[in-house]
Short mmCIF file of C-alpha atoms in Angstrom, two decimals:
data_model
loop_
_atom_site.label_atom_id
_atom_site.label_comp_id
_atom_site.label_asym_id
_atom_site.label_seq_id
_atom_site.Cartn_x
_atom_site.Cartn_y
_atom_site.Cartn_z
CA MET B 47 11.74 34.38 -0.87
CA LEU B 48 13.53 33.71 2.41
CA THR B 49 11.10 31.89 4.69
CA LYS B 50 10.12 32.48 8.22
CA ARG B 51 11.49 29.62 10.38
CA ILE B 52 9.76 27.35 13.03
CA ILE B 53 12.32 26.13 15.55
CA PRO B 54 11.50 23.52 18.28
CA CYS B 55 13.56 23.81 21.39
CA LEU B 56 14.86 20.76 23.41
CA ASP B 57 16.16 21.14 26.94
CA ILE B 58 18.86 18.50 27.43
CA LYS B 59 20.14 17.35 30.90
CA ASN B 60 22.77 14.64 30.88
CA GLY B 61 22.20 13.74 27.40
CA ARG B 62 18.38 13.30 27.65
CA THR B 63 15.50 15.59 26.94
CA VAL B 64 13.86 16.82 29.93
CA LYS B 65 10.30 18.13 30.37
CA GLY B 66 8.16 15.50 28.96
CA VAL B 67 7.29 14.81 25.35
CA ASN B 68 4.29 12.88 24.10
CA PHE B 69 4.87 11.96 20.55
CA VAL B 70 2.78 8.83 20.09
CA ASP B 71 4.98 7.16 17.44
CA LEU B 72 8.36 7.75 19.27
CA ARG B 73 10.03 4.80 20.64
CA ASP B 74 11.96 6.76 23.22
CA ALA B 75 10.75 10.33 23.85
CA GLY B 76 13.65 11.01 26.10
CA ASP B 77 16.18 10.41 23.30
CA PRO B 78 17.29 13.82 21.67
CA VAL B 79 18.30 12.20 18.45
CA GLU B 80 14.97 10.36 18.03
CA LEU B 81 13.03 13.52 18.71
CA ALA B 82 15.34 15.65 16.54
CA LYS B 83 14.80 13.16 13.67
CA GLN B 84 10.93 13.36 14.16
CA TYR B 85 10.98 16.97 14.09
CA ALA B 86 13.04 17.16 10.93
CA LYS B 87 10.40 14.81 9.37
CA LEU B 88 7.65 16.89 10.58
CA GLY B 89 8.89 20.03 8.83
CA ALA B 90 10.98 21.91 11.62
CA ASP B 91 13.22 24.41 9.97
CA GLU B 92 15.94 24.20 12.66
CA LEU B 93 16.41 22.83 16.09
CA VAL B 94 17.87 24.47 19.35
CA PHE B 95 19.34 22.07 22.02
CA LEU B 96 19.85 23.79 25.26
CA ASP B 97 22.16 22.03 27.66
CA ILE B 98 20.82 22.42 31.21
CA SER B 99 23.46 19.90 32.79
CA ALA B 100 25.16 21.17 35.82
CA THR B 101 27.87 18.76 35.94
CA LEU B 102 31.12 18.15 33.72
CA GLU B 103 30.02 14.72 33.00
CA GLY B 104 26.79 16.13 31.80
CA ARG B 105 28.58 18.48 29.40
CA LYS B 106 30.69 15.69 28.08
CA THR B 107 27.59 13.66 27.24
CA MET B 108 26.36 16.64 25.48
CA HIS B 109 29.33 16.33 22.96
CA ASP B 110 28.20 12.69 22.24
CA MET B 111 24.63 13.83 21.69
CA VAL B 112 25.64 16.68 19.28
CA LEU B 113 27.67 14.08 17.48
CA LYS B 114 24.78 11.79 17.10
CA VAL B 115 22.47 14.57 16.10
CA ALA B 116 24.70 15.63 13.37
CA GLU B 117 25.01 12.07 12.11
CA HIS B 118 21.32 11.31 11.93
CA VAL B 119 19.60 14.83 11.35
CA ASN B 120 19.60 16.65 7.95
CA ILE B 121 18.46 20.09 9.16
CA PRO B 122 20.61 22.75 11.01
CA PHE B 123 20.96 22.85 14.72
CA THR B 124 22.02 25.27 17.43
CA VAL B 125 23.47 24.25 20.67
CA GLY B 126 23.37 26.58 23.78
CA GLY B 127 23.96 26.34 27.43
CA GLY B 128 27.09 26.65 29.51
CA ILE B 129 29.28 27.81 26.56
CA SER B 130 32.10 30.36 27.74
CA SER B 131 35.18 29.93 25.70
CA ILE B 132 36.53 29.59 22.23
CA LYS B 133 37.43 25.87 23.09
CA ASP B 134 33.69 25.12 24.18
CA VAL B 135 32.56 26.50 20.71
CA ASP B 136 35.33 24.53 18.85
CA ASP B 137 34.44 21.30 20.46
CA LEU B 138 30.73 21.75 19.73
CA LEU B 139 31.34 22.68 15.95
CA LYS B 140 33.75 19.85 15.47
CA CYS B 141 30.97 17.48 16.79
CA GLY B 142 28.82 18.88 14.10
CA ALA B 143 26.79 21.64 15.61
CA ASP B 144 25.97 24.28 13.05
CA LYS B 145 25.49 27.26 15.41
CA ILE B 146 26.13 27.85 19.09
CA SER B 147 24.30 30.18 21.29
CA ILE B 148 25.74 32.13 24.18
CA ASN B 149 23.98 34.19 27.06
CA SER B 150 25.42 34.97 30.47
CA SER B 151 29.06 34.44 29.16
CA ALA B 152 28.45 37.25 26.60
CA VAL B 153 27.18 39.67 29.46
CA LYS B 154 29.98 38.66 31.73
CA ARG B 155 32.55 39.11 28.89
CA PRO B 156 31.21 40.98 25.93
CA GLU B 157 34.74 40.49 23.99
CA LEU B 158 33.82 36.84 23.67
CA VAL B 159 31.29 37.63 20.95
CA ASN B 160 34.13 39.51 18.99
CA GLU B 161 36.46 36.35 19.45
CA LEU B 162 33.95 33.85 18.46
CA SER B 163 32.76 35.71 15.38
CA LYS B 164 36.30 36.31 14.28
CA LYS B 165 37.28 32.75 14.63
CA PHE B 166 34.23 30.82 13.63
CA GLY B 167 32.27 33.47 11.53
CA SER B 168 29.23 35.54 12.54
CA GLN B 169 26.97 32.81 10.89
CA CYS B 170 27.45 30.42 13.84
CA VAL B 171 27.24 33.01 16.71
CA VAL B 172 23.76 33.34 18.23
CA VAL B 173 23.43 35.48 21.22
CA ALA B 174 20.55 34.60 23.42
CA ILE B 175 19.07 37.40 25.61
CA ASP B 176 16.45 36.86 28.25
CA ALA B 177 14.76 40.25 29.18
CA LYS B 178 11.94 41.30 31.48
CA GLN B 179 10.02 44.60 31.15
CA ILE B 180 10.17 46.38 34.40
CA ASP B 181 8.60 49.77 34.69
CA GLU B 182 8.44 50.09 30.86
CA GLU B 183 12.12 49.28 30.41
CA TRP B 184 13.42 46.03 29.07
CA ILE B 185 16.10 44.83 31.29
CA VAL B 186 18.45 41.82 30.47
CA HIS B 187 18.40 39.09 33.03
CA LEU B 188 20.86 36.08 33.52
CA ALA B 189 20.40 32.61 34.94
CA GLY B 190 16.97 31.99 33.36
CA GLY B 191 15.62 35.37 34.26
CA THR B 192 16.38 35.27 37.89
CA ILE B 193 19.19 37.65 38.13
CA PRO B 194 18.78 41.22 36.73
CA THR B 195 21.63 43.06 35.03
CA THR B 196 21.95 46.81 34.36
CA LEU B 197 21.67 46.32 30.56
CA ASN B 198 18.74 47.58 28.44
CA LEU B 199 17.61 44.92 26.04
CA PHE B 200 17.93 47.18 22.87
CA ASN B 201 21.33 48.65 23.67
CA TRP B 202 22.64 45.14 24.45
CA ALA B 203 21.25 43.96 21.14
CA LYS B 204 22.93 46.66 19.32
CA GLU B 205 26.33 46.03 20.99
CA VAL B 206 26.30 42.18 20.23
CA GLU B 207 25.53 42.94 16.75
CA GLN B 208 28.45 45.29 16.52
CA ARG B 209 30.63 42.75 18.04
CA GLY B 210 29.76 40.23 15.41
CA ALA B 211 26.77 38.21 16.60
CA GLY B 212 24.99 36.72 13.53
CA GLU B 213 21.56 36.12 15.13
CA ILE B 214 19.67 37.14 18.33
CA LEU B 215 17.38 34.79 20.21
CA PHE B 216 15.16 36.92 22.35
CA THR B 217 13.14 35.38 25.12
CA SER B 218 10.73 37.72 26.94
CA MET B 219 10.55 36.57 30.62
CA ASN B 220 7.18 38.33 30.92
CA ASN B 221 5.70 36.00 28.21
CA ASP B 222 7.76 32.86 28.80
CA GLY B 223 5.52 30.06 29.97
CA THR B 224 2.27 32.19 29.74
CA LYS B 225 1.05 30.64 26.47
CA ALA B 226 -0.42 34.08 25.88
CA GLY B 227 1.70 35.25 22.85
CA PHE B 228 5.07 36.61 22.15
CA ALA B 229 6.35 40.03 23.03
CA ASN B 230 5.71 41.57 19.69
CA ASP B 231 6.20 45.21 20.53
CA ALA B 232 9.68 44.63 21.79
CA LEU B 233 10.41 42.18 18.96
CA ALA B 234 9.39 44.74 16.34
CA LYS B 235 11.60 47.43 18.04
CA LEU B 236 14.40 44.90 18.18
CA SER B 237 14.02 44.23 14.46
CA LYS B 238 14.19 48.00 13.84
CA THR B 239 17.25 48.40 16.11
CA VAL B 240 19.54 45.62 14.63
CA ASN B 241 19.95 44.35 11.14
CA ILE B 242 20.71 40.56 11.94
CA PRO B 243 17.89 37.90 12.21
CA ILE B 244 15.66 37.72 15.45
CA ILE B 245 14.44 34.47 16.78
CA ALA B 246 11.22 35.10 18.77
CA SER B 247 10.88 33.20 22.11
CA GLY B 248 8.57 32.79 25.05
CA GLY B 249 4.82 32.88 25.03
CA ALA B 250 3.70 30.54 22.22
CA GLY B 251 0.39 29.07 22.91
CA ASN B 252 -1.55 28.86 19.77
CA VAL B 253 -1.23 29.28 16.06
CA GLN B 254 -2.37 32.81 15.85
CA HIS B 255 0.49 33.83 18.21
CA PHE B 256 3.01 32.56 15.41
CA VAL B 257 1.14 34.57 12.85
CA ASN B 258 1.25 37.69 15.13
CA THR B 259 4.89 37.45 15.88
CA PHE B 260 5.83 37.10 12.23
CA LYS B 261 3.24 40.06 11.08
CA ASP B 262 3.40 42.46 14.10
CA GLY B 263 6.77 41.29 15.74
CA LYS B 264 8.60 41.22 12.59
CA ALA B 265 10.39 38.13 13.65
CA ASP B 266 12.45 36.05 11.39
CA ALA B 267 12.01 32.84 13.27
CA ALA B 268 9.86 31.51 16.16
CA LEU B 269 10.94 29.12 18.76
CA ALA B 270 8.73 27.22 21.15
CA ALA B 271 8.91 24.07 23.31
CA SER B 272 5.96 22.61 24.94
CA VAL B 273 3.26 23.35 22.25
CA PHE B 274 5.55 21.22 19.91
CA HIS B 275 6.48 18.54 22.45
CA PHE B 276 3.01 17.89 23.74
CA GLY B 277 1.48 17.93 20.30
CA GLU B 278 -0.63 20.94 20.96
CA ILE B 279 0.57 22.40 17.67
CA ALA B 280 1.56 20.13 14.69
CA ILE B 281 4.28 21.97 12.81
CA LEU B 282 2.77 21.14 9.37
CA ASP B 283 -0.59 22.54 10.39
CA LEU B 284 1.07 25.62 11.78
CA LYS B 285 2.92 26.23 8.61
CA ARG B 286 -0.28 25.75 6.52
CA GLU B 287 -1.93 28.27 8.62
CA LEU B 288 0.98 30.70 8.23
CA ARG B 289 0.76 30.32 4.56
CA GLU B 290 -2.94 31.21 4.58
CA ASN B 291 -1.98 34.33 6.37
CA ASN B 292 0.49 35.13 3.59
CA ILE B 293 3.61 34.38 5.62
CA THR B 294 6.25 32.64 3.68
CA VAL B 295 7.13 29.23 4.89
CA ARG B 296 8.98 25.97 3.75
CA ILE B 297 6.39 23.21 3.39
CA MET T 94 33.37 5.75 -5.23
CA LYS T 95 36.26 7.55 -3.54
CA LEU T 96 34.94 10.98 -2.28
CA VAL T 97 37.40 13.36 -0.70
CA ILE T 98 36.51 16.32 1.32
CA ILE T 99 39.26 18.91 1.27
CA ASP T 100 40.38 19.37 4.93
CA TYR T 101 42.16 22.93 5.12
CA GLY T 102 40.80 24.01 8.54
CA ALA T 103 37.82 25.97 7.38
CA GLY T 104 34.28 24.66 7.93
CA ASN T 105 31.86 22.30 9.21
CA ILE T 106 33.42 19.17 7.59
CA LYS T 107 31.68 16.79 9.94
CA SER T 108 28.12 17.77 8.83
CA ILE T 109 29.21 17.01 5.03
CA GLN T 110 30.87 13.88 6.16
CA PHE T 111 27.71 12.73 7.95
CA ALA T 112 25.42 13.64 4.97
CA PHE T 113 27.54 11.42 2.71
CA LYS T 114 27.57 8.57 5.36
CA ARG T 115 23.69 8.79 5.43
CA LEU T 116 23.92 8.23 1.58
CA GLY T 117 26.10 5.03 2.25
CA ILE T 118 29.53 6.88 1.14
CA ASP T 119 32.53 7.01 3.60
CA ALA T 120 34.00 10.33 2.68
CA ILE T 121 37.79 10.75 3.17
CA LEU T 122 38.93 13.98 4.91
CA SER T 123 42.31 15.13 3.35
CA SER T 124 44.63 17.87 2.55
CA ASN T 125 47.10 15.71 0.70
CA PRO T 126 47.39 16.55 -3.11
CA GLU T 127 47.83 12.91 -4.00
CA ILE T 128 44.78 11.61 -2.27
CA ILE T 129 42.76 14.63 -3.57
CA THR T 130 43.94 14.26 -7.23
CA SER T 131 43.12 10.48 -7.17
CA ALA T 132 39.51 10.98 -5.82
CA ASP T 133 36.48 10.37 -7.91
CA ARG T 134 34.70 13.10 -6.47
CA VAL T 135 36.06 16.15 -4.52
CA ILE T 136 34.06 18.29 -1.97
CA PHE T 137 35.52 21.95 -1.37
CA PRO T 138 33.79 23.09 1.70
CA GLY T 139 34.11 26.37 3.72
CA VAL T 140 32.65 28.18 6.54
CA GLY T 141 33.98 31.42 7.90
CA GLU T 142 35.75 34.43 6.55
CA ALA T 143 37.04 34.56 2.79
CA SER T 144 40.68 36.10 3.38
CA SER T 145 41.60 33.89 6.22
CA ALA T 146 40.20 30.83 4.42
CA MET T 147 42.23 31.71 1.40
CA LYS T 148 45.39 32.17 3.46
CA MET T 149 44.88 28.60 4.84
CA LEU T 150 44.54 27.40 1.14
CA LYS T 151 47.69 29.09 -0.04
CA LYS T 152 49.68 27.88 3.06
CA SER T 153 49.04 24.37 1.80
CA GLY T 154 49.38 25.00 -1.83
CA LEU T 155 45.84 23.78 -2.46
CA ASP T 156 45.04 27.20 -4.15
CA LYS T 157 47.12 25.90 -7.13
CA LEU T 158 45.90 22.34 -7.09
CA ILE T 159 42.19 22.96 -6.94
CA PRO T 160 41.84 24.71 -10.44
CA THR T 161 43.71 21.75 -12.00
CA LEU T 162 41.37 19.01 -10.80
CA LYS T 163 39.67 16.92 -13.56
CA GLN T 164 37.06 15.00 -11.54
CA PRO T 165 33.76 16.60 -10.52
CA VAL T 166 34.27 19.12 -7.74
CA LEU T 167 31.57 20.64 -5.69
CA GLY T 168 32.18 23.80 -3.70
CA ILE T 169 29.90 24.36 -0.96
CA CYS T 170 29.02 27.94 0.63
CA LEU T 171 32.36 29.72 1.28
CA GLY T 172 34.09 27.01 -0.98
CA MET T 173 31.97 28.13 -3.86
CA GLN T 174 32.74 31.76 -3.23
CA LEU T 175 36.46 31.13 -3.19
CA MET T 176 36.07 29.41 -6.52
CA CYS T 177 35.06 32.89 -8.04
CA ASN T 178 37.27 35.70 -9.20
CA SER T 179 37.17 37.84 -6.04
CA SER T 180 35.23 38.50 -2.95
CA GLU T 181 34.46 41.75 -1.26
CA GLU T 182 34.87 39.95 2.12
CA GLY T 183 38.41 40.90 3.07
CA ASN T 184 39.22 42.02 -0.45
CA THR T 185 40.10 38.58 -1.22
CA LYS T 186 41.32 37.36 -4.65
CA GLY T 187 39.65 34.02 -5.49
CA LEU T 188 40.74 30.85 -7.42
CA GLY T 189 39.11 32.31 -10.54
CA ILE T 190 37.40 29.15 -11.71
CA PHE T 191 34.11 30.76 -11.95
CA ASN T 192 34.16 34.20 -13.97
CA VAL T 193 31.98 36.05 -11.31
CA ASP T 194 32.62 38.48 -8.25
CA VAL T 195 31.30 38.01 -4.74
CA LYS T 196 29.74 40.97 -3.31
CA ARG T 197 28.15 41.81 0.13
CA PHE T 198 24.31 42.00 0.62
CA SER T 199 23.37 45.67 1.32
CA SER T 200 21.71 46.64 4.59
CA VAL T 201 18.32 46.93 3.10
CA VAL T 202 17.93 43.33 4.04
CA LYS T 203 19.08 41.60 7.24
CA VAL T 204 22.57 40.37 7.06
CA PRO T 205 23.38 37.51 7.16
CA GLN T 206 20.65 35.88 5.21
CA MET T 207 19.72 32.93 7.44
CA GLY T 208 17.34 30.22 6.68
CA TRP T 209 15.47 28.49 3.90
CA ASN T 210 15.00 30.13 0.46
CA THR T 211 14.12 28.88 -2.99
CA ILE T 212 16.34 27.91 -5.93
CA ASN T 213 15.12 28.83 -9.25
CA GLU T 214 16.00 28.74 -12.92
CA LEU T 215 17.75 25.31 -12.47
CA LYS T 216 20.03 24.41 -15.29
CA SER T 217 22.21 21.58 -14.40
CA LYS T 218 22.33 17.81 -13.97
CA LEU T 219 23.11 18.60 -10.37
CA PHE T 220 19.38 19.43 -10.01
CA ALA T 221 18.09 16.30 -11.51
CA ASN T 222 14.86 15.38 -9.70
CA ILE T 223 14.82 18.70 -7.99
CA LYS T 224 11.72 20.95 -8.72
CA GLU T 225 11.87 24.45 -9.55
CA GLY T 226 11.25 26.63 -6.38
CA GLU T 227 12.74 23.83 -4.03
CA PHE T 228 13.80 24.99 -0.62
CA MET T 229 17.45 25.04 0.44
CA TYR T 230 19.11 26.16 3.58
CA LEU T 231 21.53 29.05 3.40
CA VAL T 232 23.66 31.14 5.81
CA HIS T 233 25.66 33.92 4.19
CA SER T 234 26.37 37.66 3.95
CA PHE T 235 27.97 37.59 0.50
CA TYR T 236 26.72 36.40 -2.86
CA ALA T 237 27.79 35.66 -6.36
CA GLU T 238 26.30 37.88 -8.83
CA MET T 239 24.02 36.39 -11.55
CA CYS T 240 26.33 35.32 -14.53
CA GLN T 241 26.73 33.06 -17.51
CA GLU T 242 27.87 30.12 -15.12
CA ALA T 243 24.79 30.47 -12.92
CA ILE T 244 22.87 27.16 -12.79
CA SER T 245 20.23 28.47 -10.24
CA SER T 246 19.17 31.78 -8.97
CA THR T 247 17.76 32.84 -5.52
CA HIS T 248 16.23 36.02 -4.44
CA TYR T 249 17.35 38.12 -1.43
CA GLN T 250 17.70 41.70 -1.94
CA LEU T 251 18.25 40.86 -5.53
CA ASP T 252 18.51 37.80 -7.79
CA TYR T 253 21.87 36.31 -7.33
CA ALA T 254 23.67 33.12 -8.34
CA SER T 255 23.00 30.38 -5.73
CA ALA T 256 24.77 27.77 -7.76
CA LEU T 257 27.44 27.75 -10.41
CA GLN T 258 29.08 25.31 -12.97
CA LYS T 259 31.86 25.48 -15.30
CA ASP T 260 33.04 22.07 -16.79
CA ASN T 261 33.73 19.77 -13.96
CA PHE T 262 33.44 22.54 -11.31
CA TYR T 263 30.17 22.95 -9.43
CA GLY T 264 29.58 25.31 -6.53
CA VAL T 265 26.44 25.71 -4.33
CA GLN T 266 25.95 28.67 -1.99
CA PHE T 267 23.32 26.74 0.03
CA HIS T 268 24.22 23.82 2.36
CA PRO T 269 23.03 20.69 0.65
CA GLU T 270 24.20 18.61 3.69
CA LYS T 271 21.58 20.64 5.83
CA SER T 272 18.92 20.95 3.24
CA SER T 273 16.83 17.88 4.32
CA LEU T 274 15.76 15.52 1.51
CA ALA T 275 16.16 17.97 -1.38
CA GLY T 276 19.73 18.71 -0.20
CA GLU T 277 20.41 14.83 -0.01
CA GLN T 278 19.14 14.61 -3.72
CA VAL T 279 21.69 17.18 -4.77
CA LEU T 280 24.54 15.33 -3.17
CA LYS T 281 23.31 12.11 -4.74
CA ASN T 282 23.17 13.81 -8.18
CA PHE T 283 26.70 15.11 -7.68
CA ILE T 284 27.79 11.38 -7.05
CA ASN T 285 25.92 10.18 -10.19
CA ILE T 286 27.32 12.93 -12.51
CA LYS T 287 29.26 11.24 -15.26
CA SER T 288 32.75 12.50 -15.34
#
């Protein structure tokens, strides 16, 4: 059976992980390659690297990082942040990224999803959607949830699926950072709306939240950052607990 | 050990090259028939869409060369699918090395299948030291049907052939280069196969 995936997410700025991490046995917690290797060893199923560099130099450094991760890490990884053209994607895939994730650039120019899936295949095109529930409606937001659009989450998800997206990474702005659980109602509805895998993101605080997002939210994968980086949840313990709850995972 | 990865413009070749580097082997990327023919091992990769990948193979004449190779050849993902008779993806005629057709998963399951699934009914030296039910990483919308040449099966919507073998030709639907230690073992086994 296909397993549910656990995906740690690393924020990268100028080639270094930002937001602290406190892995005791890590020589350099700021080095994304060291951290990625560690996560692969600890049982992560995939990794996501989010480039939050604002400068061109920072983006170039990202290529070197992707190359090093591909060289040293034996599990798949996705790279997102600041990707807006076929060339951006080509460069990252050539450096060894398995998938790329686009967000605002897809909202600004939806044809980009068609172009990328046609050129590189749907399997490597992840569309990230940040949405906030306002008066019962889930509204897509840009720039880390600061700028509202006129798009409805479910309509937008359907559209990117039709345009060739291979996967959706949905972050609920209402839940992100709260550590109070994932947005399972919206996730379950999303899973009914589209027929491509959904990664749940935003709100992970404890093991039960992961159980709930797979059972109630019907998520195919769950992404989290701080609970993993600060060692609050060990991936192996999490997976054992998921298995106890009859959720299929790779151990 | 001279290992050549066929470079025809389709696929995440870098990852495969790095995976062999981690095993201490410097893989050569090439589309040159002489270099490919003289290799000890050949990797036939592929990611993307079947009909356009086939077009690229034809353009370089590699569609004729690959079926004549005598050394162990390993097709990965789309590479494996192109070694089959045909694919529903873009109504593509394949290389016909494996006597099986490639179909699309139905929408009763999420398509593509993306993630870790188990390989079962293991039947080949390619899986030496790999346990039944080992997890491998897969990303695909099309699958090879179960057949005589299947050397492993995986369940998603139905049981399908997640690996194939005929004579010196091997194909795996999963990505050994991305499948952690178990994937590395498969690559090691491929290197160790006596030709």
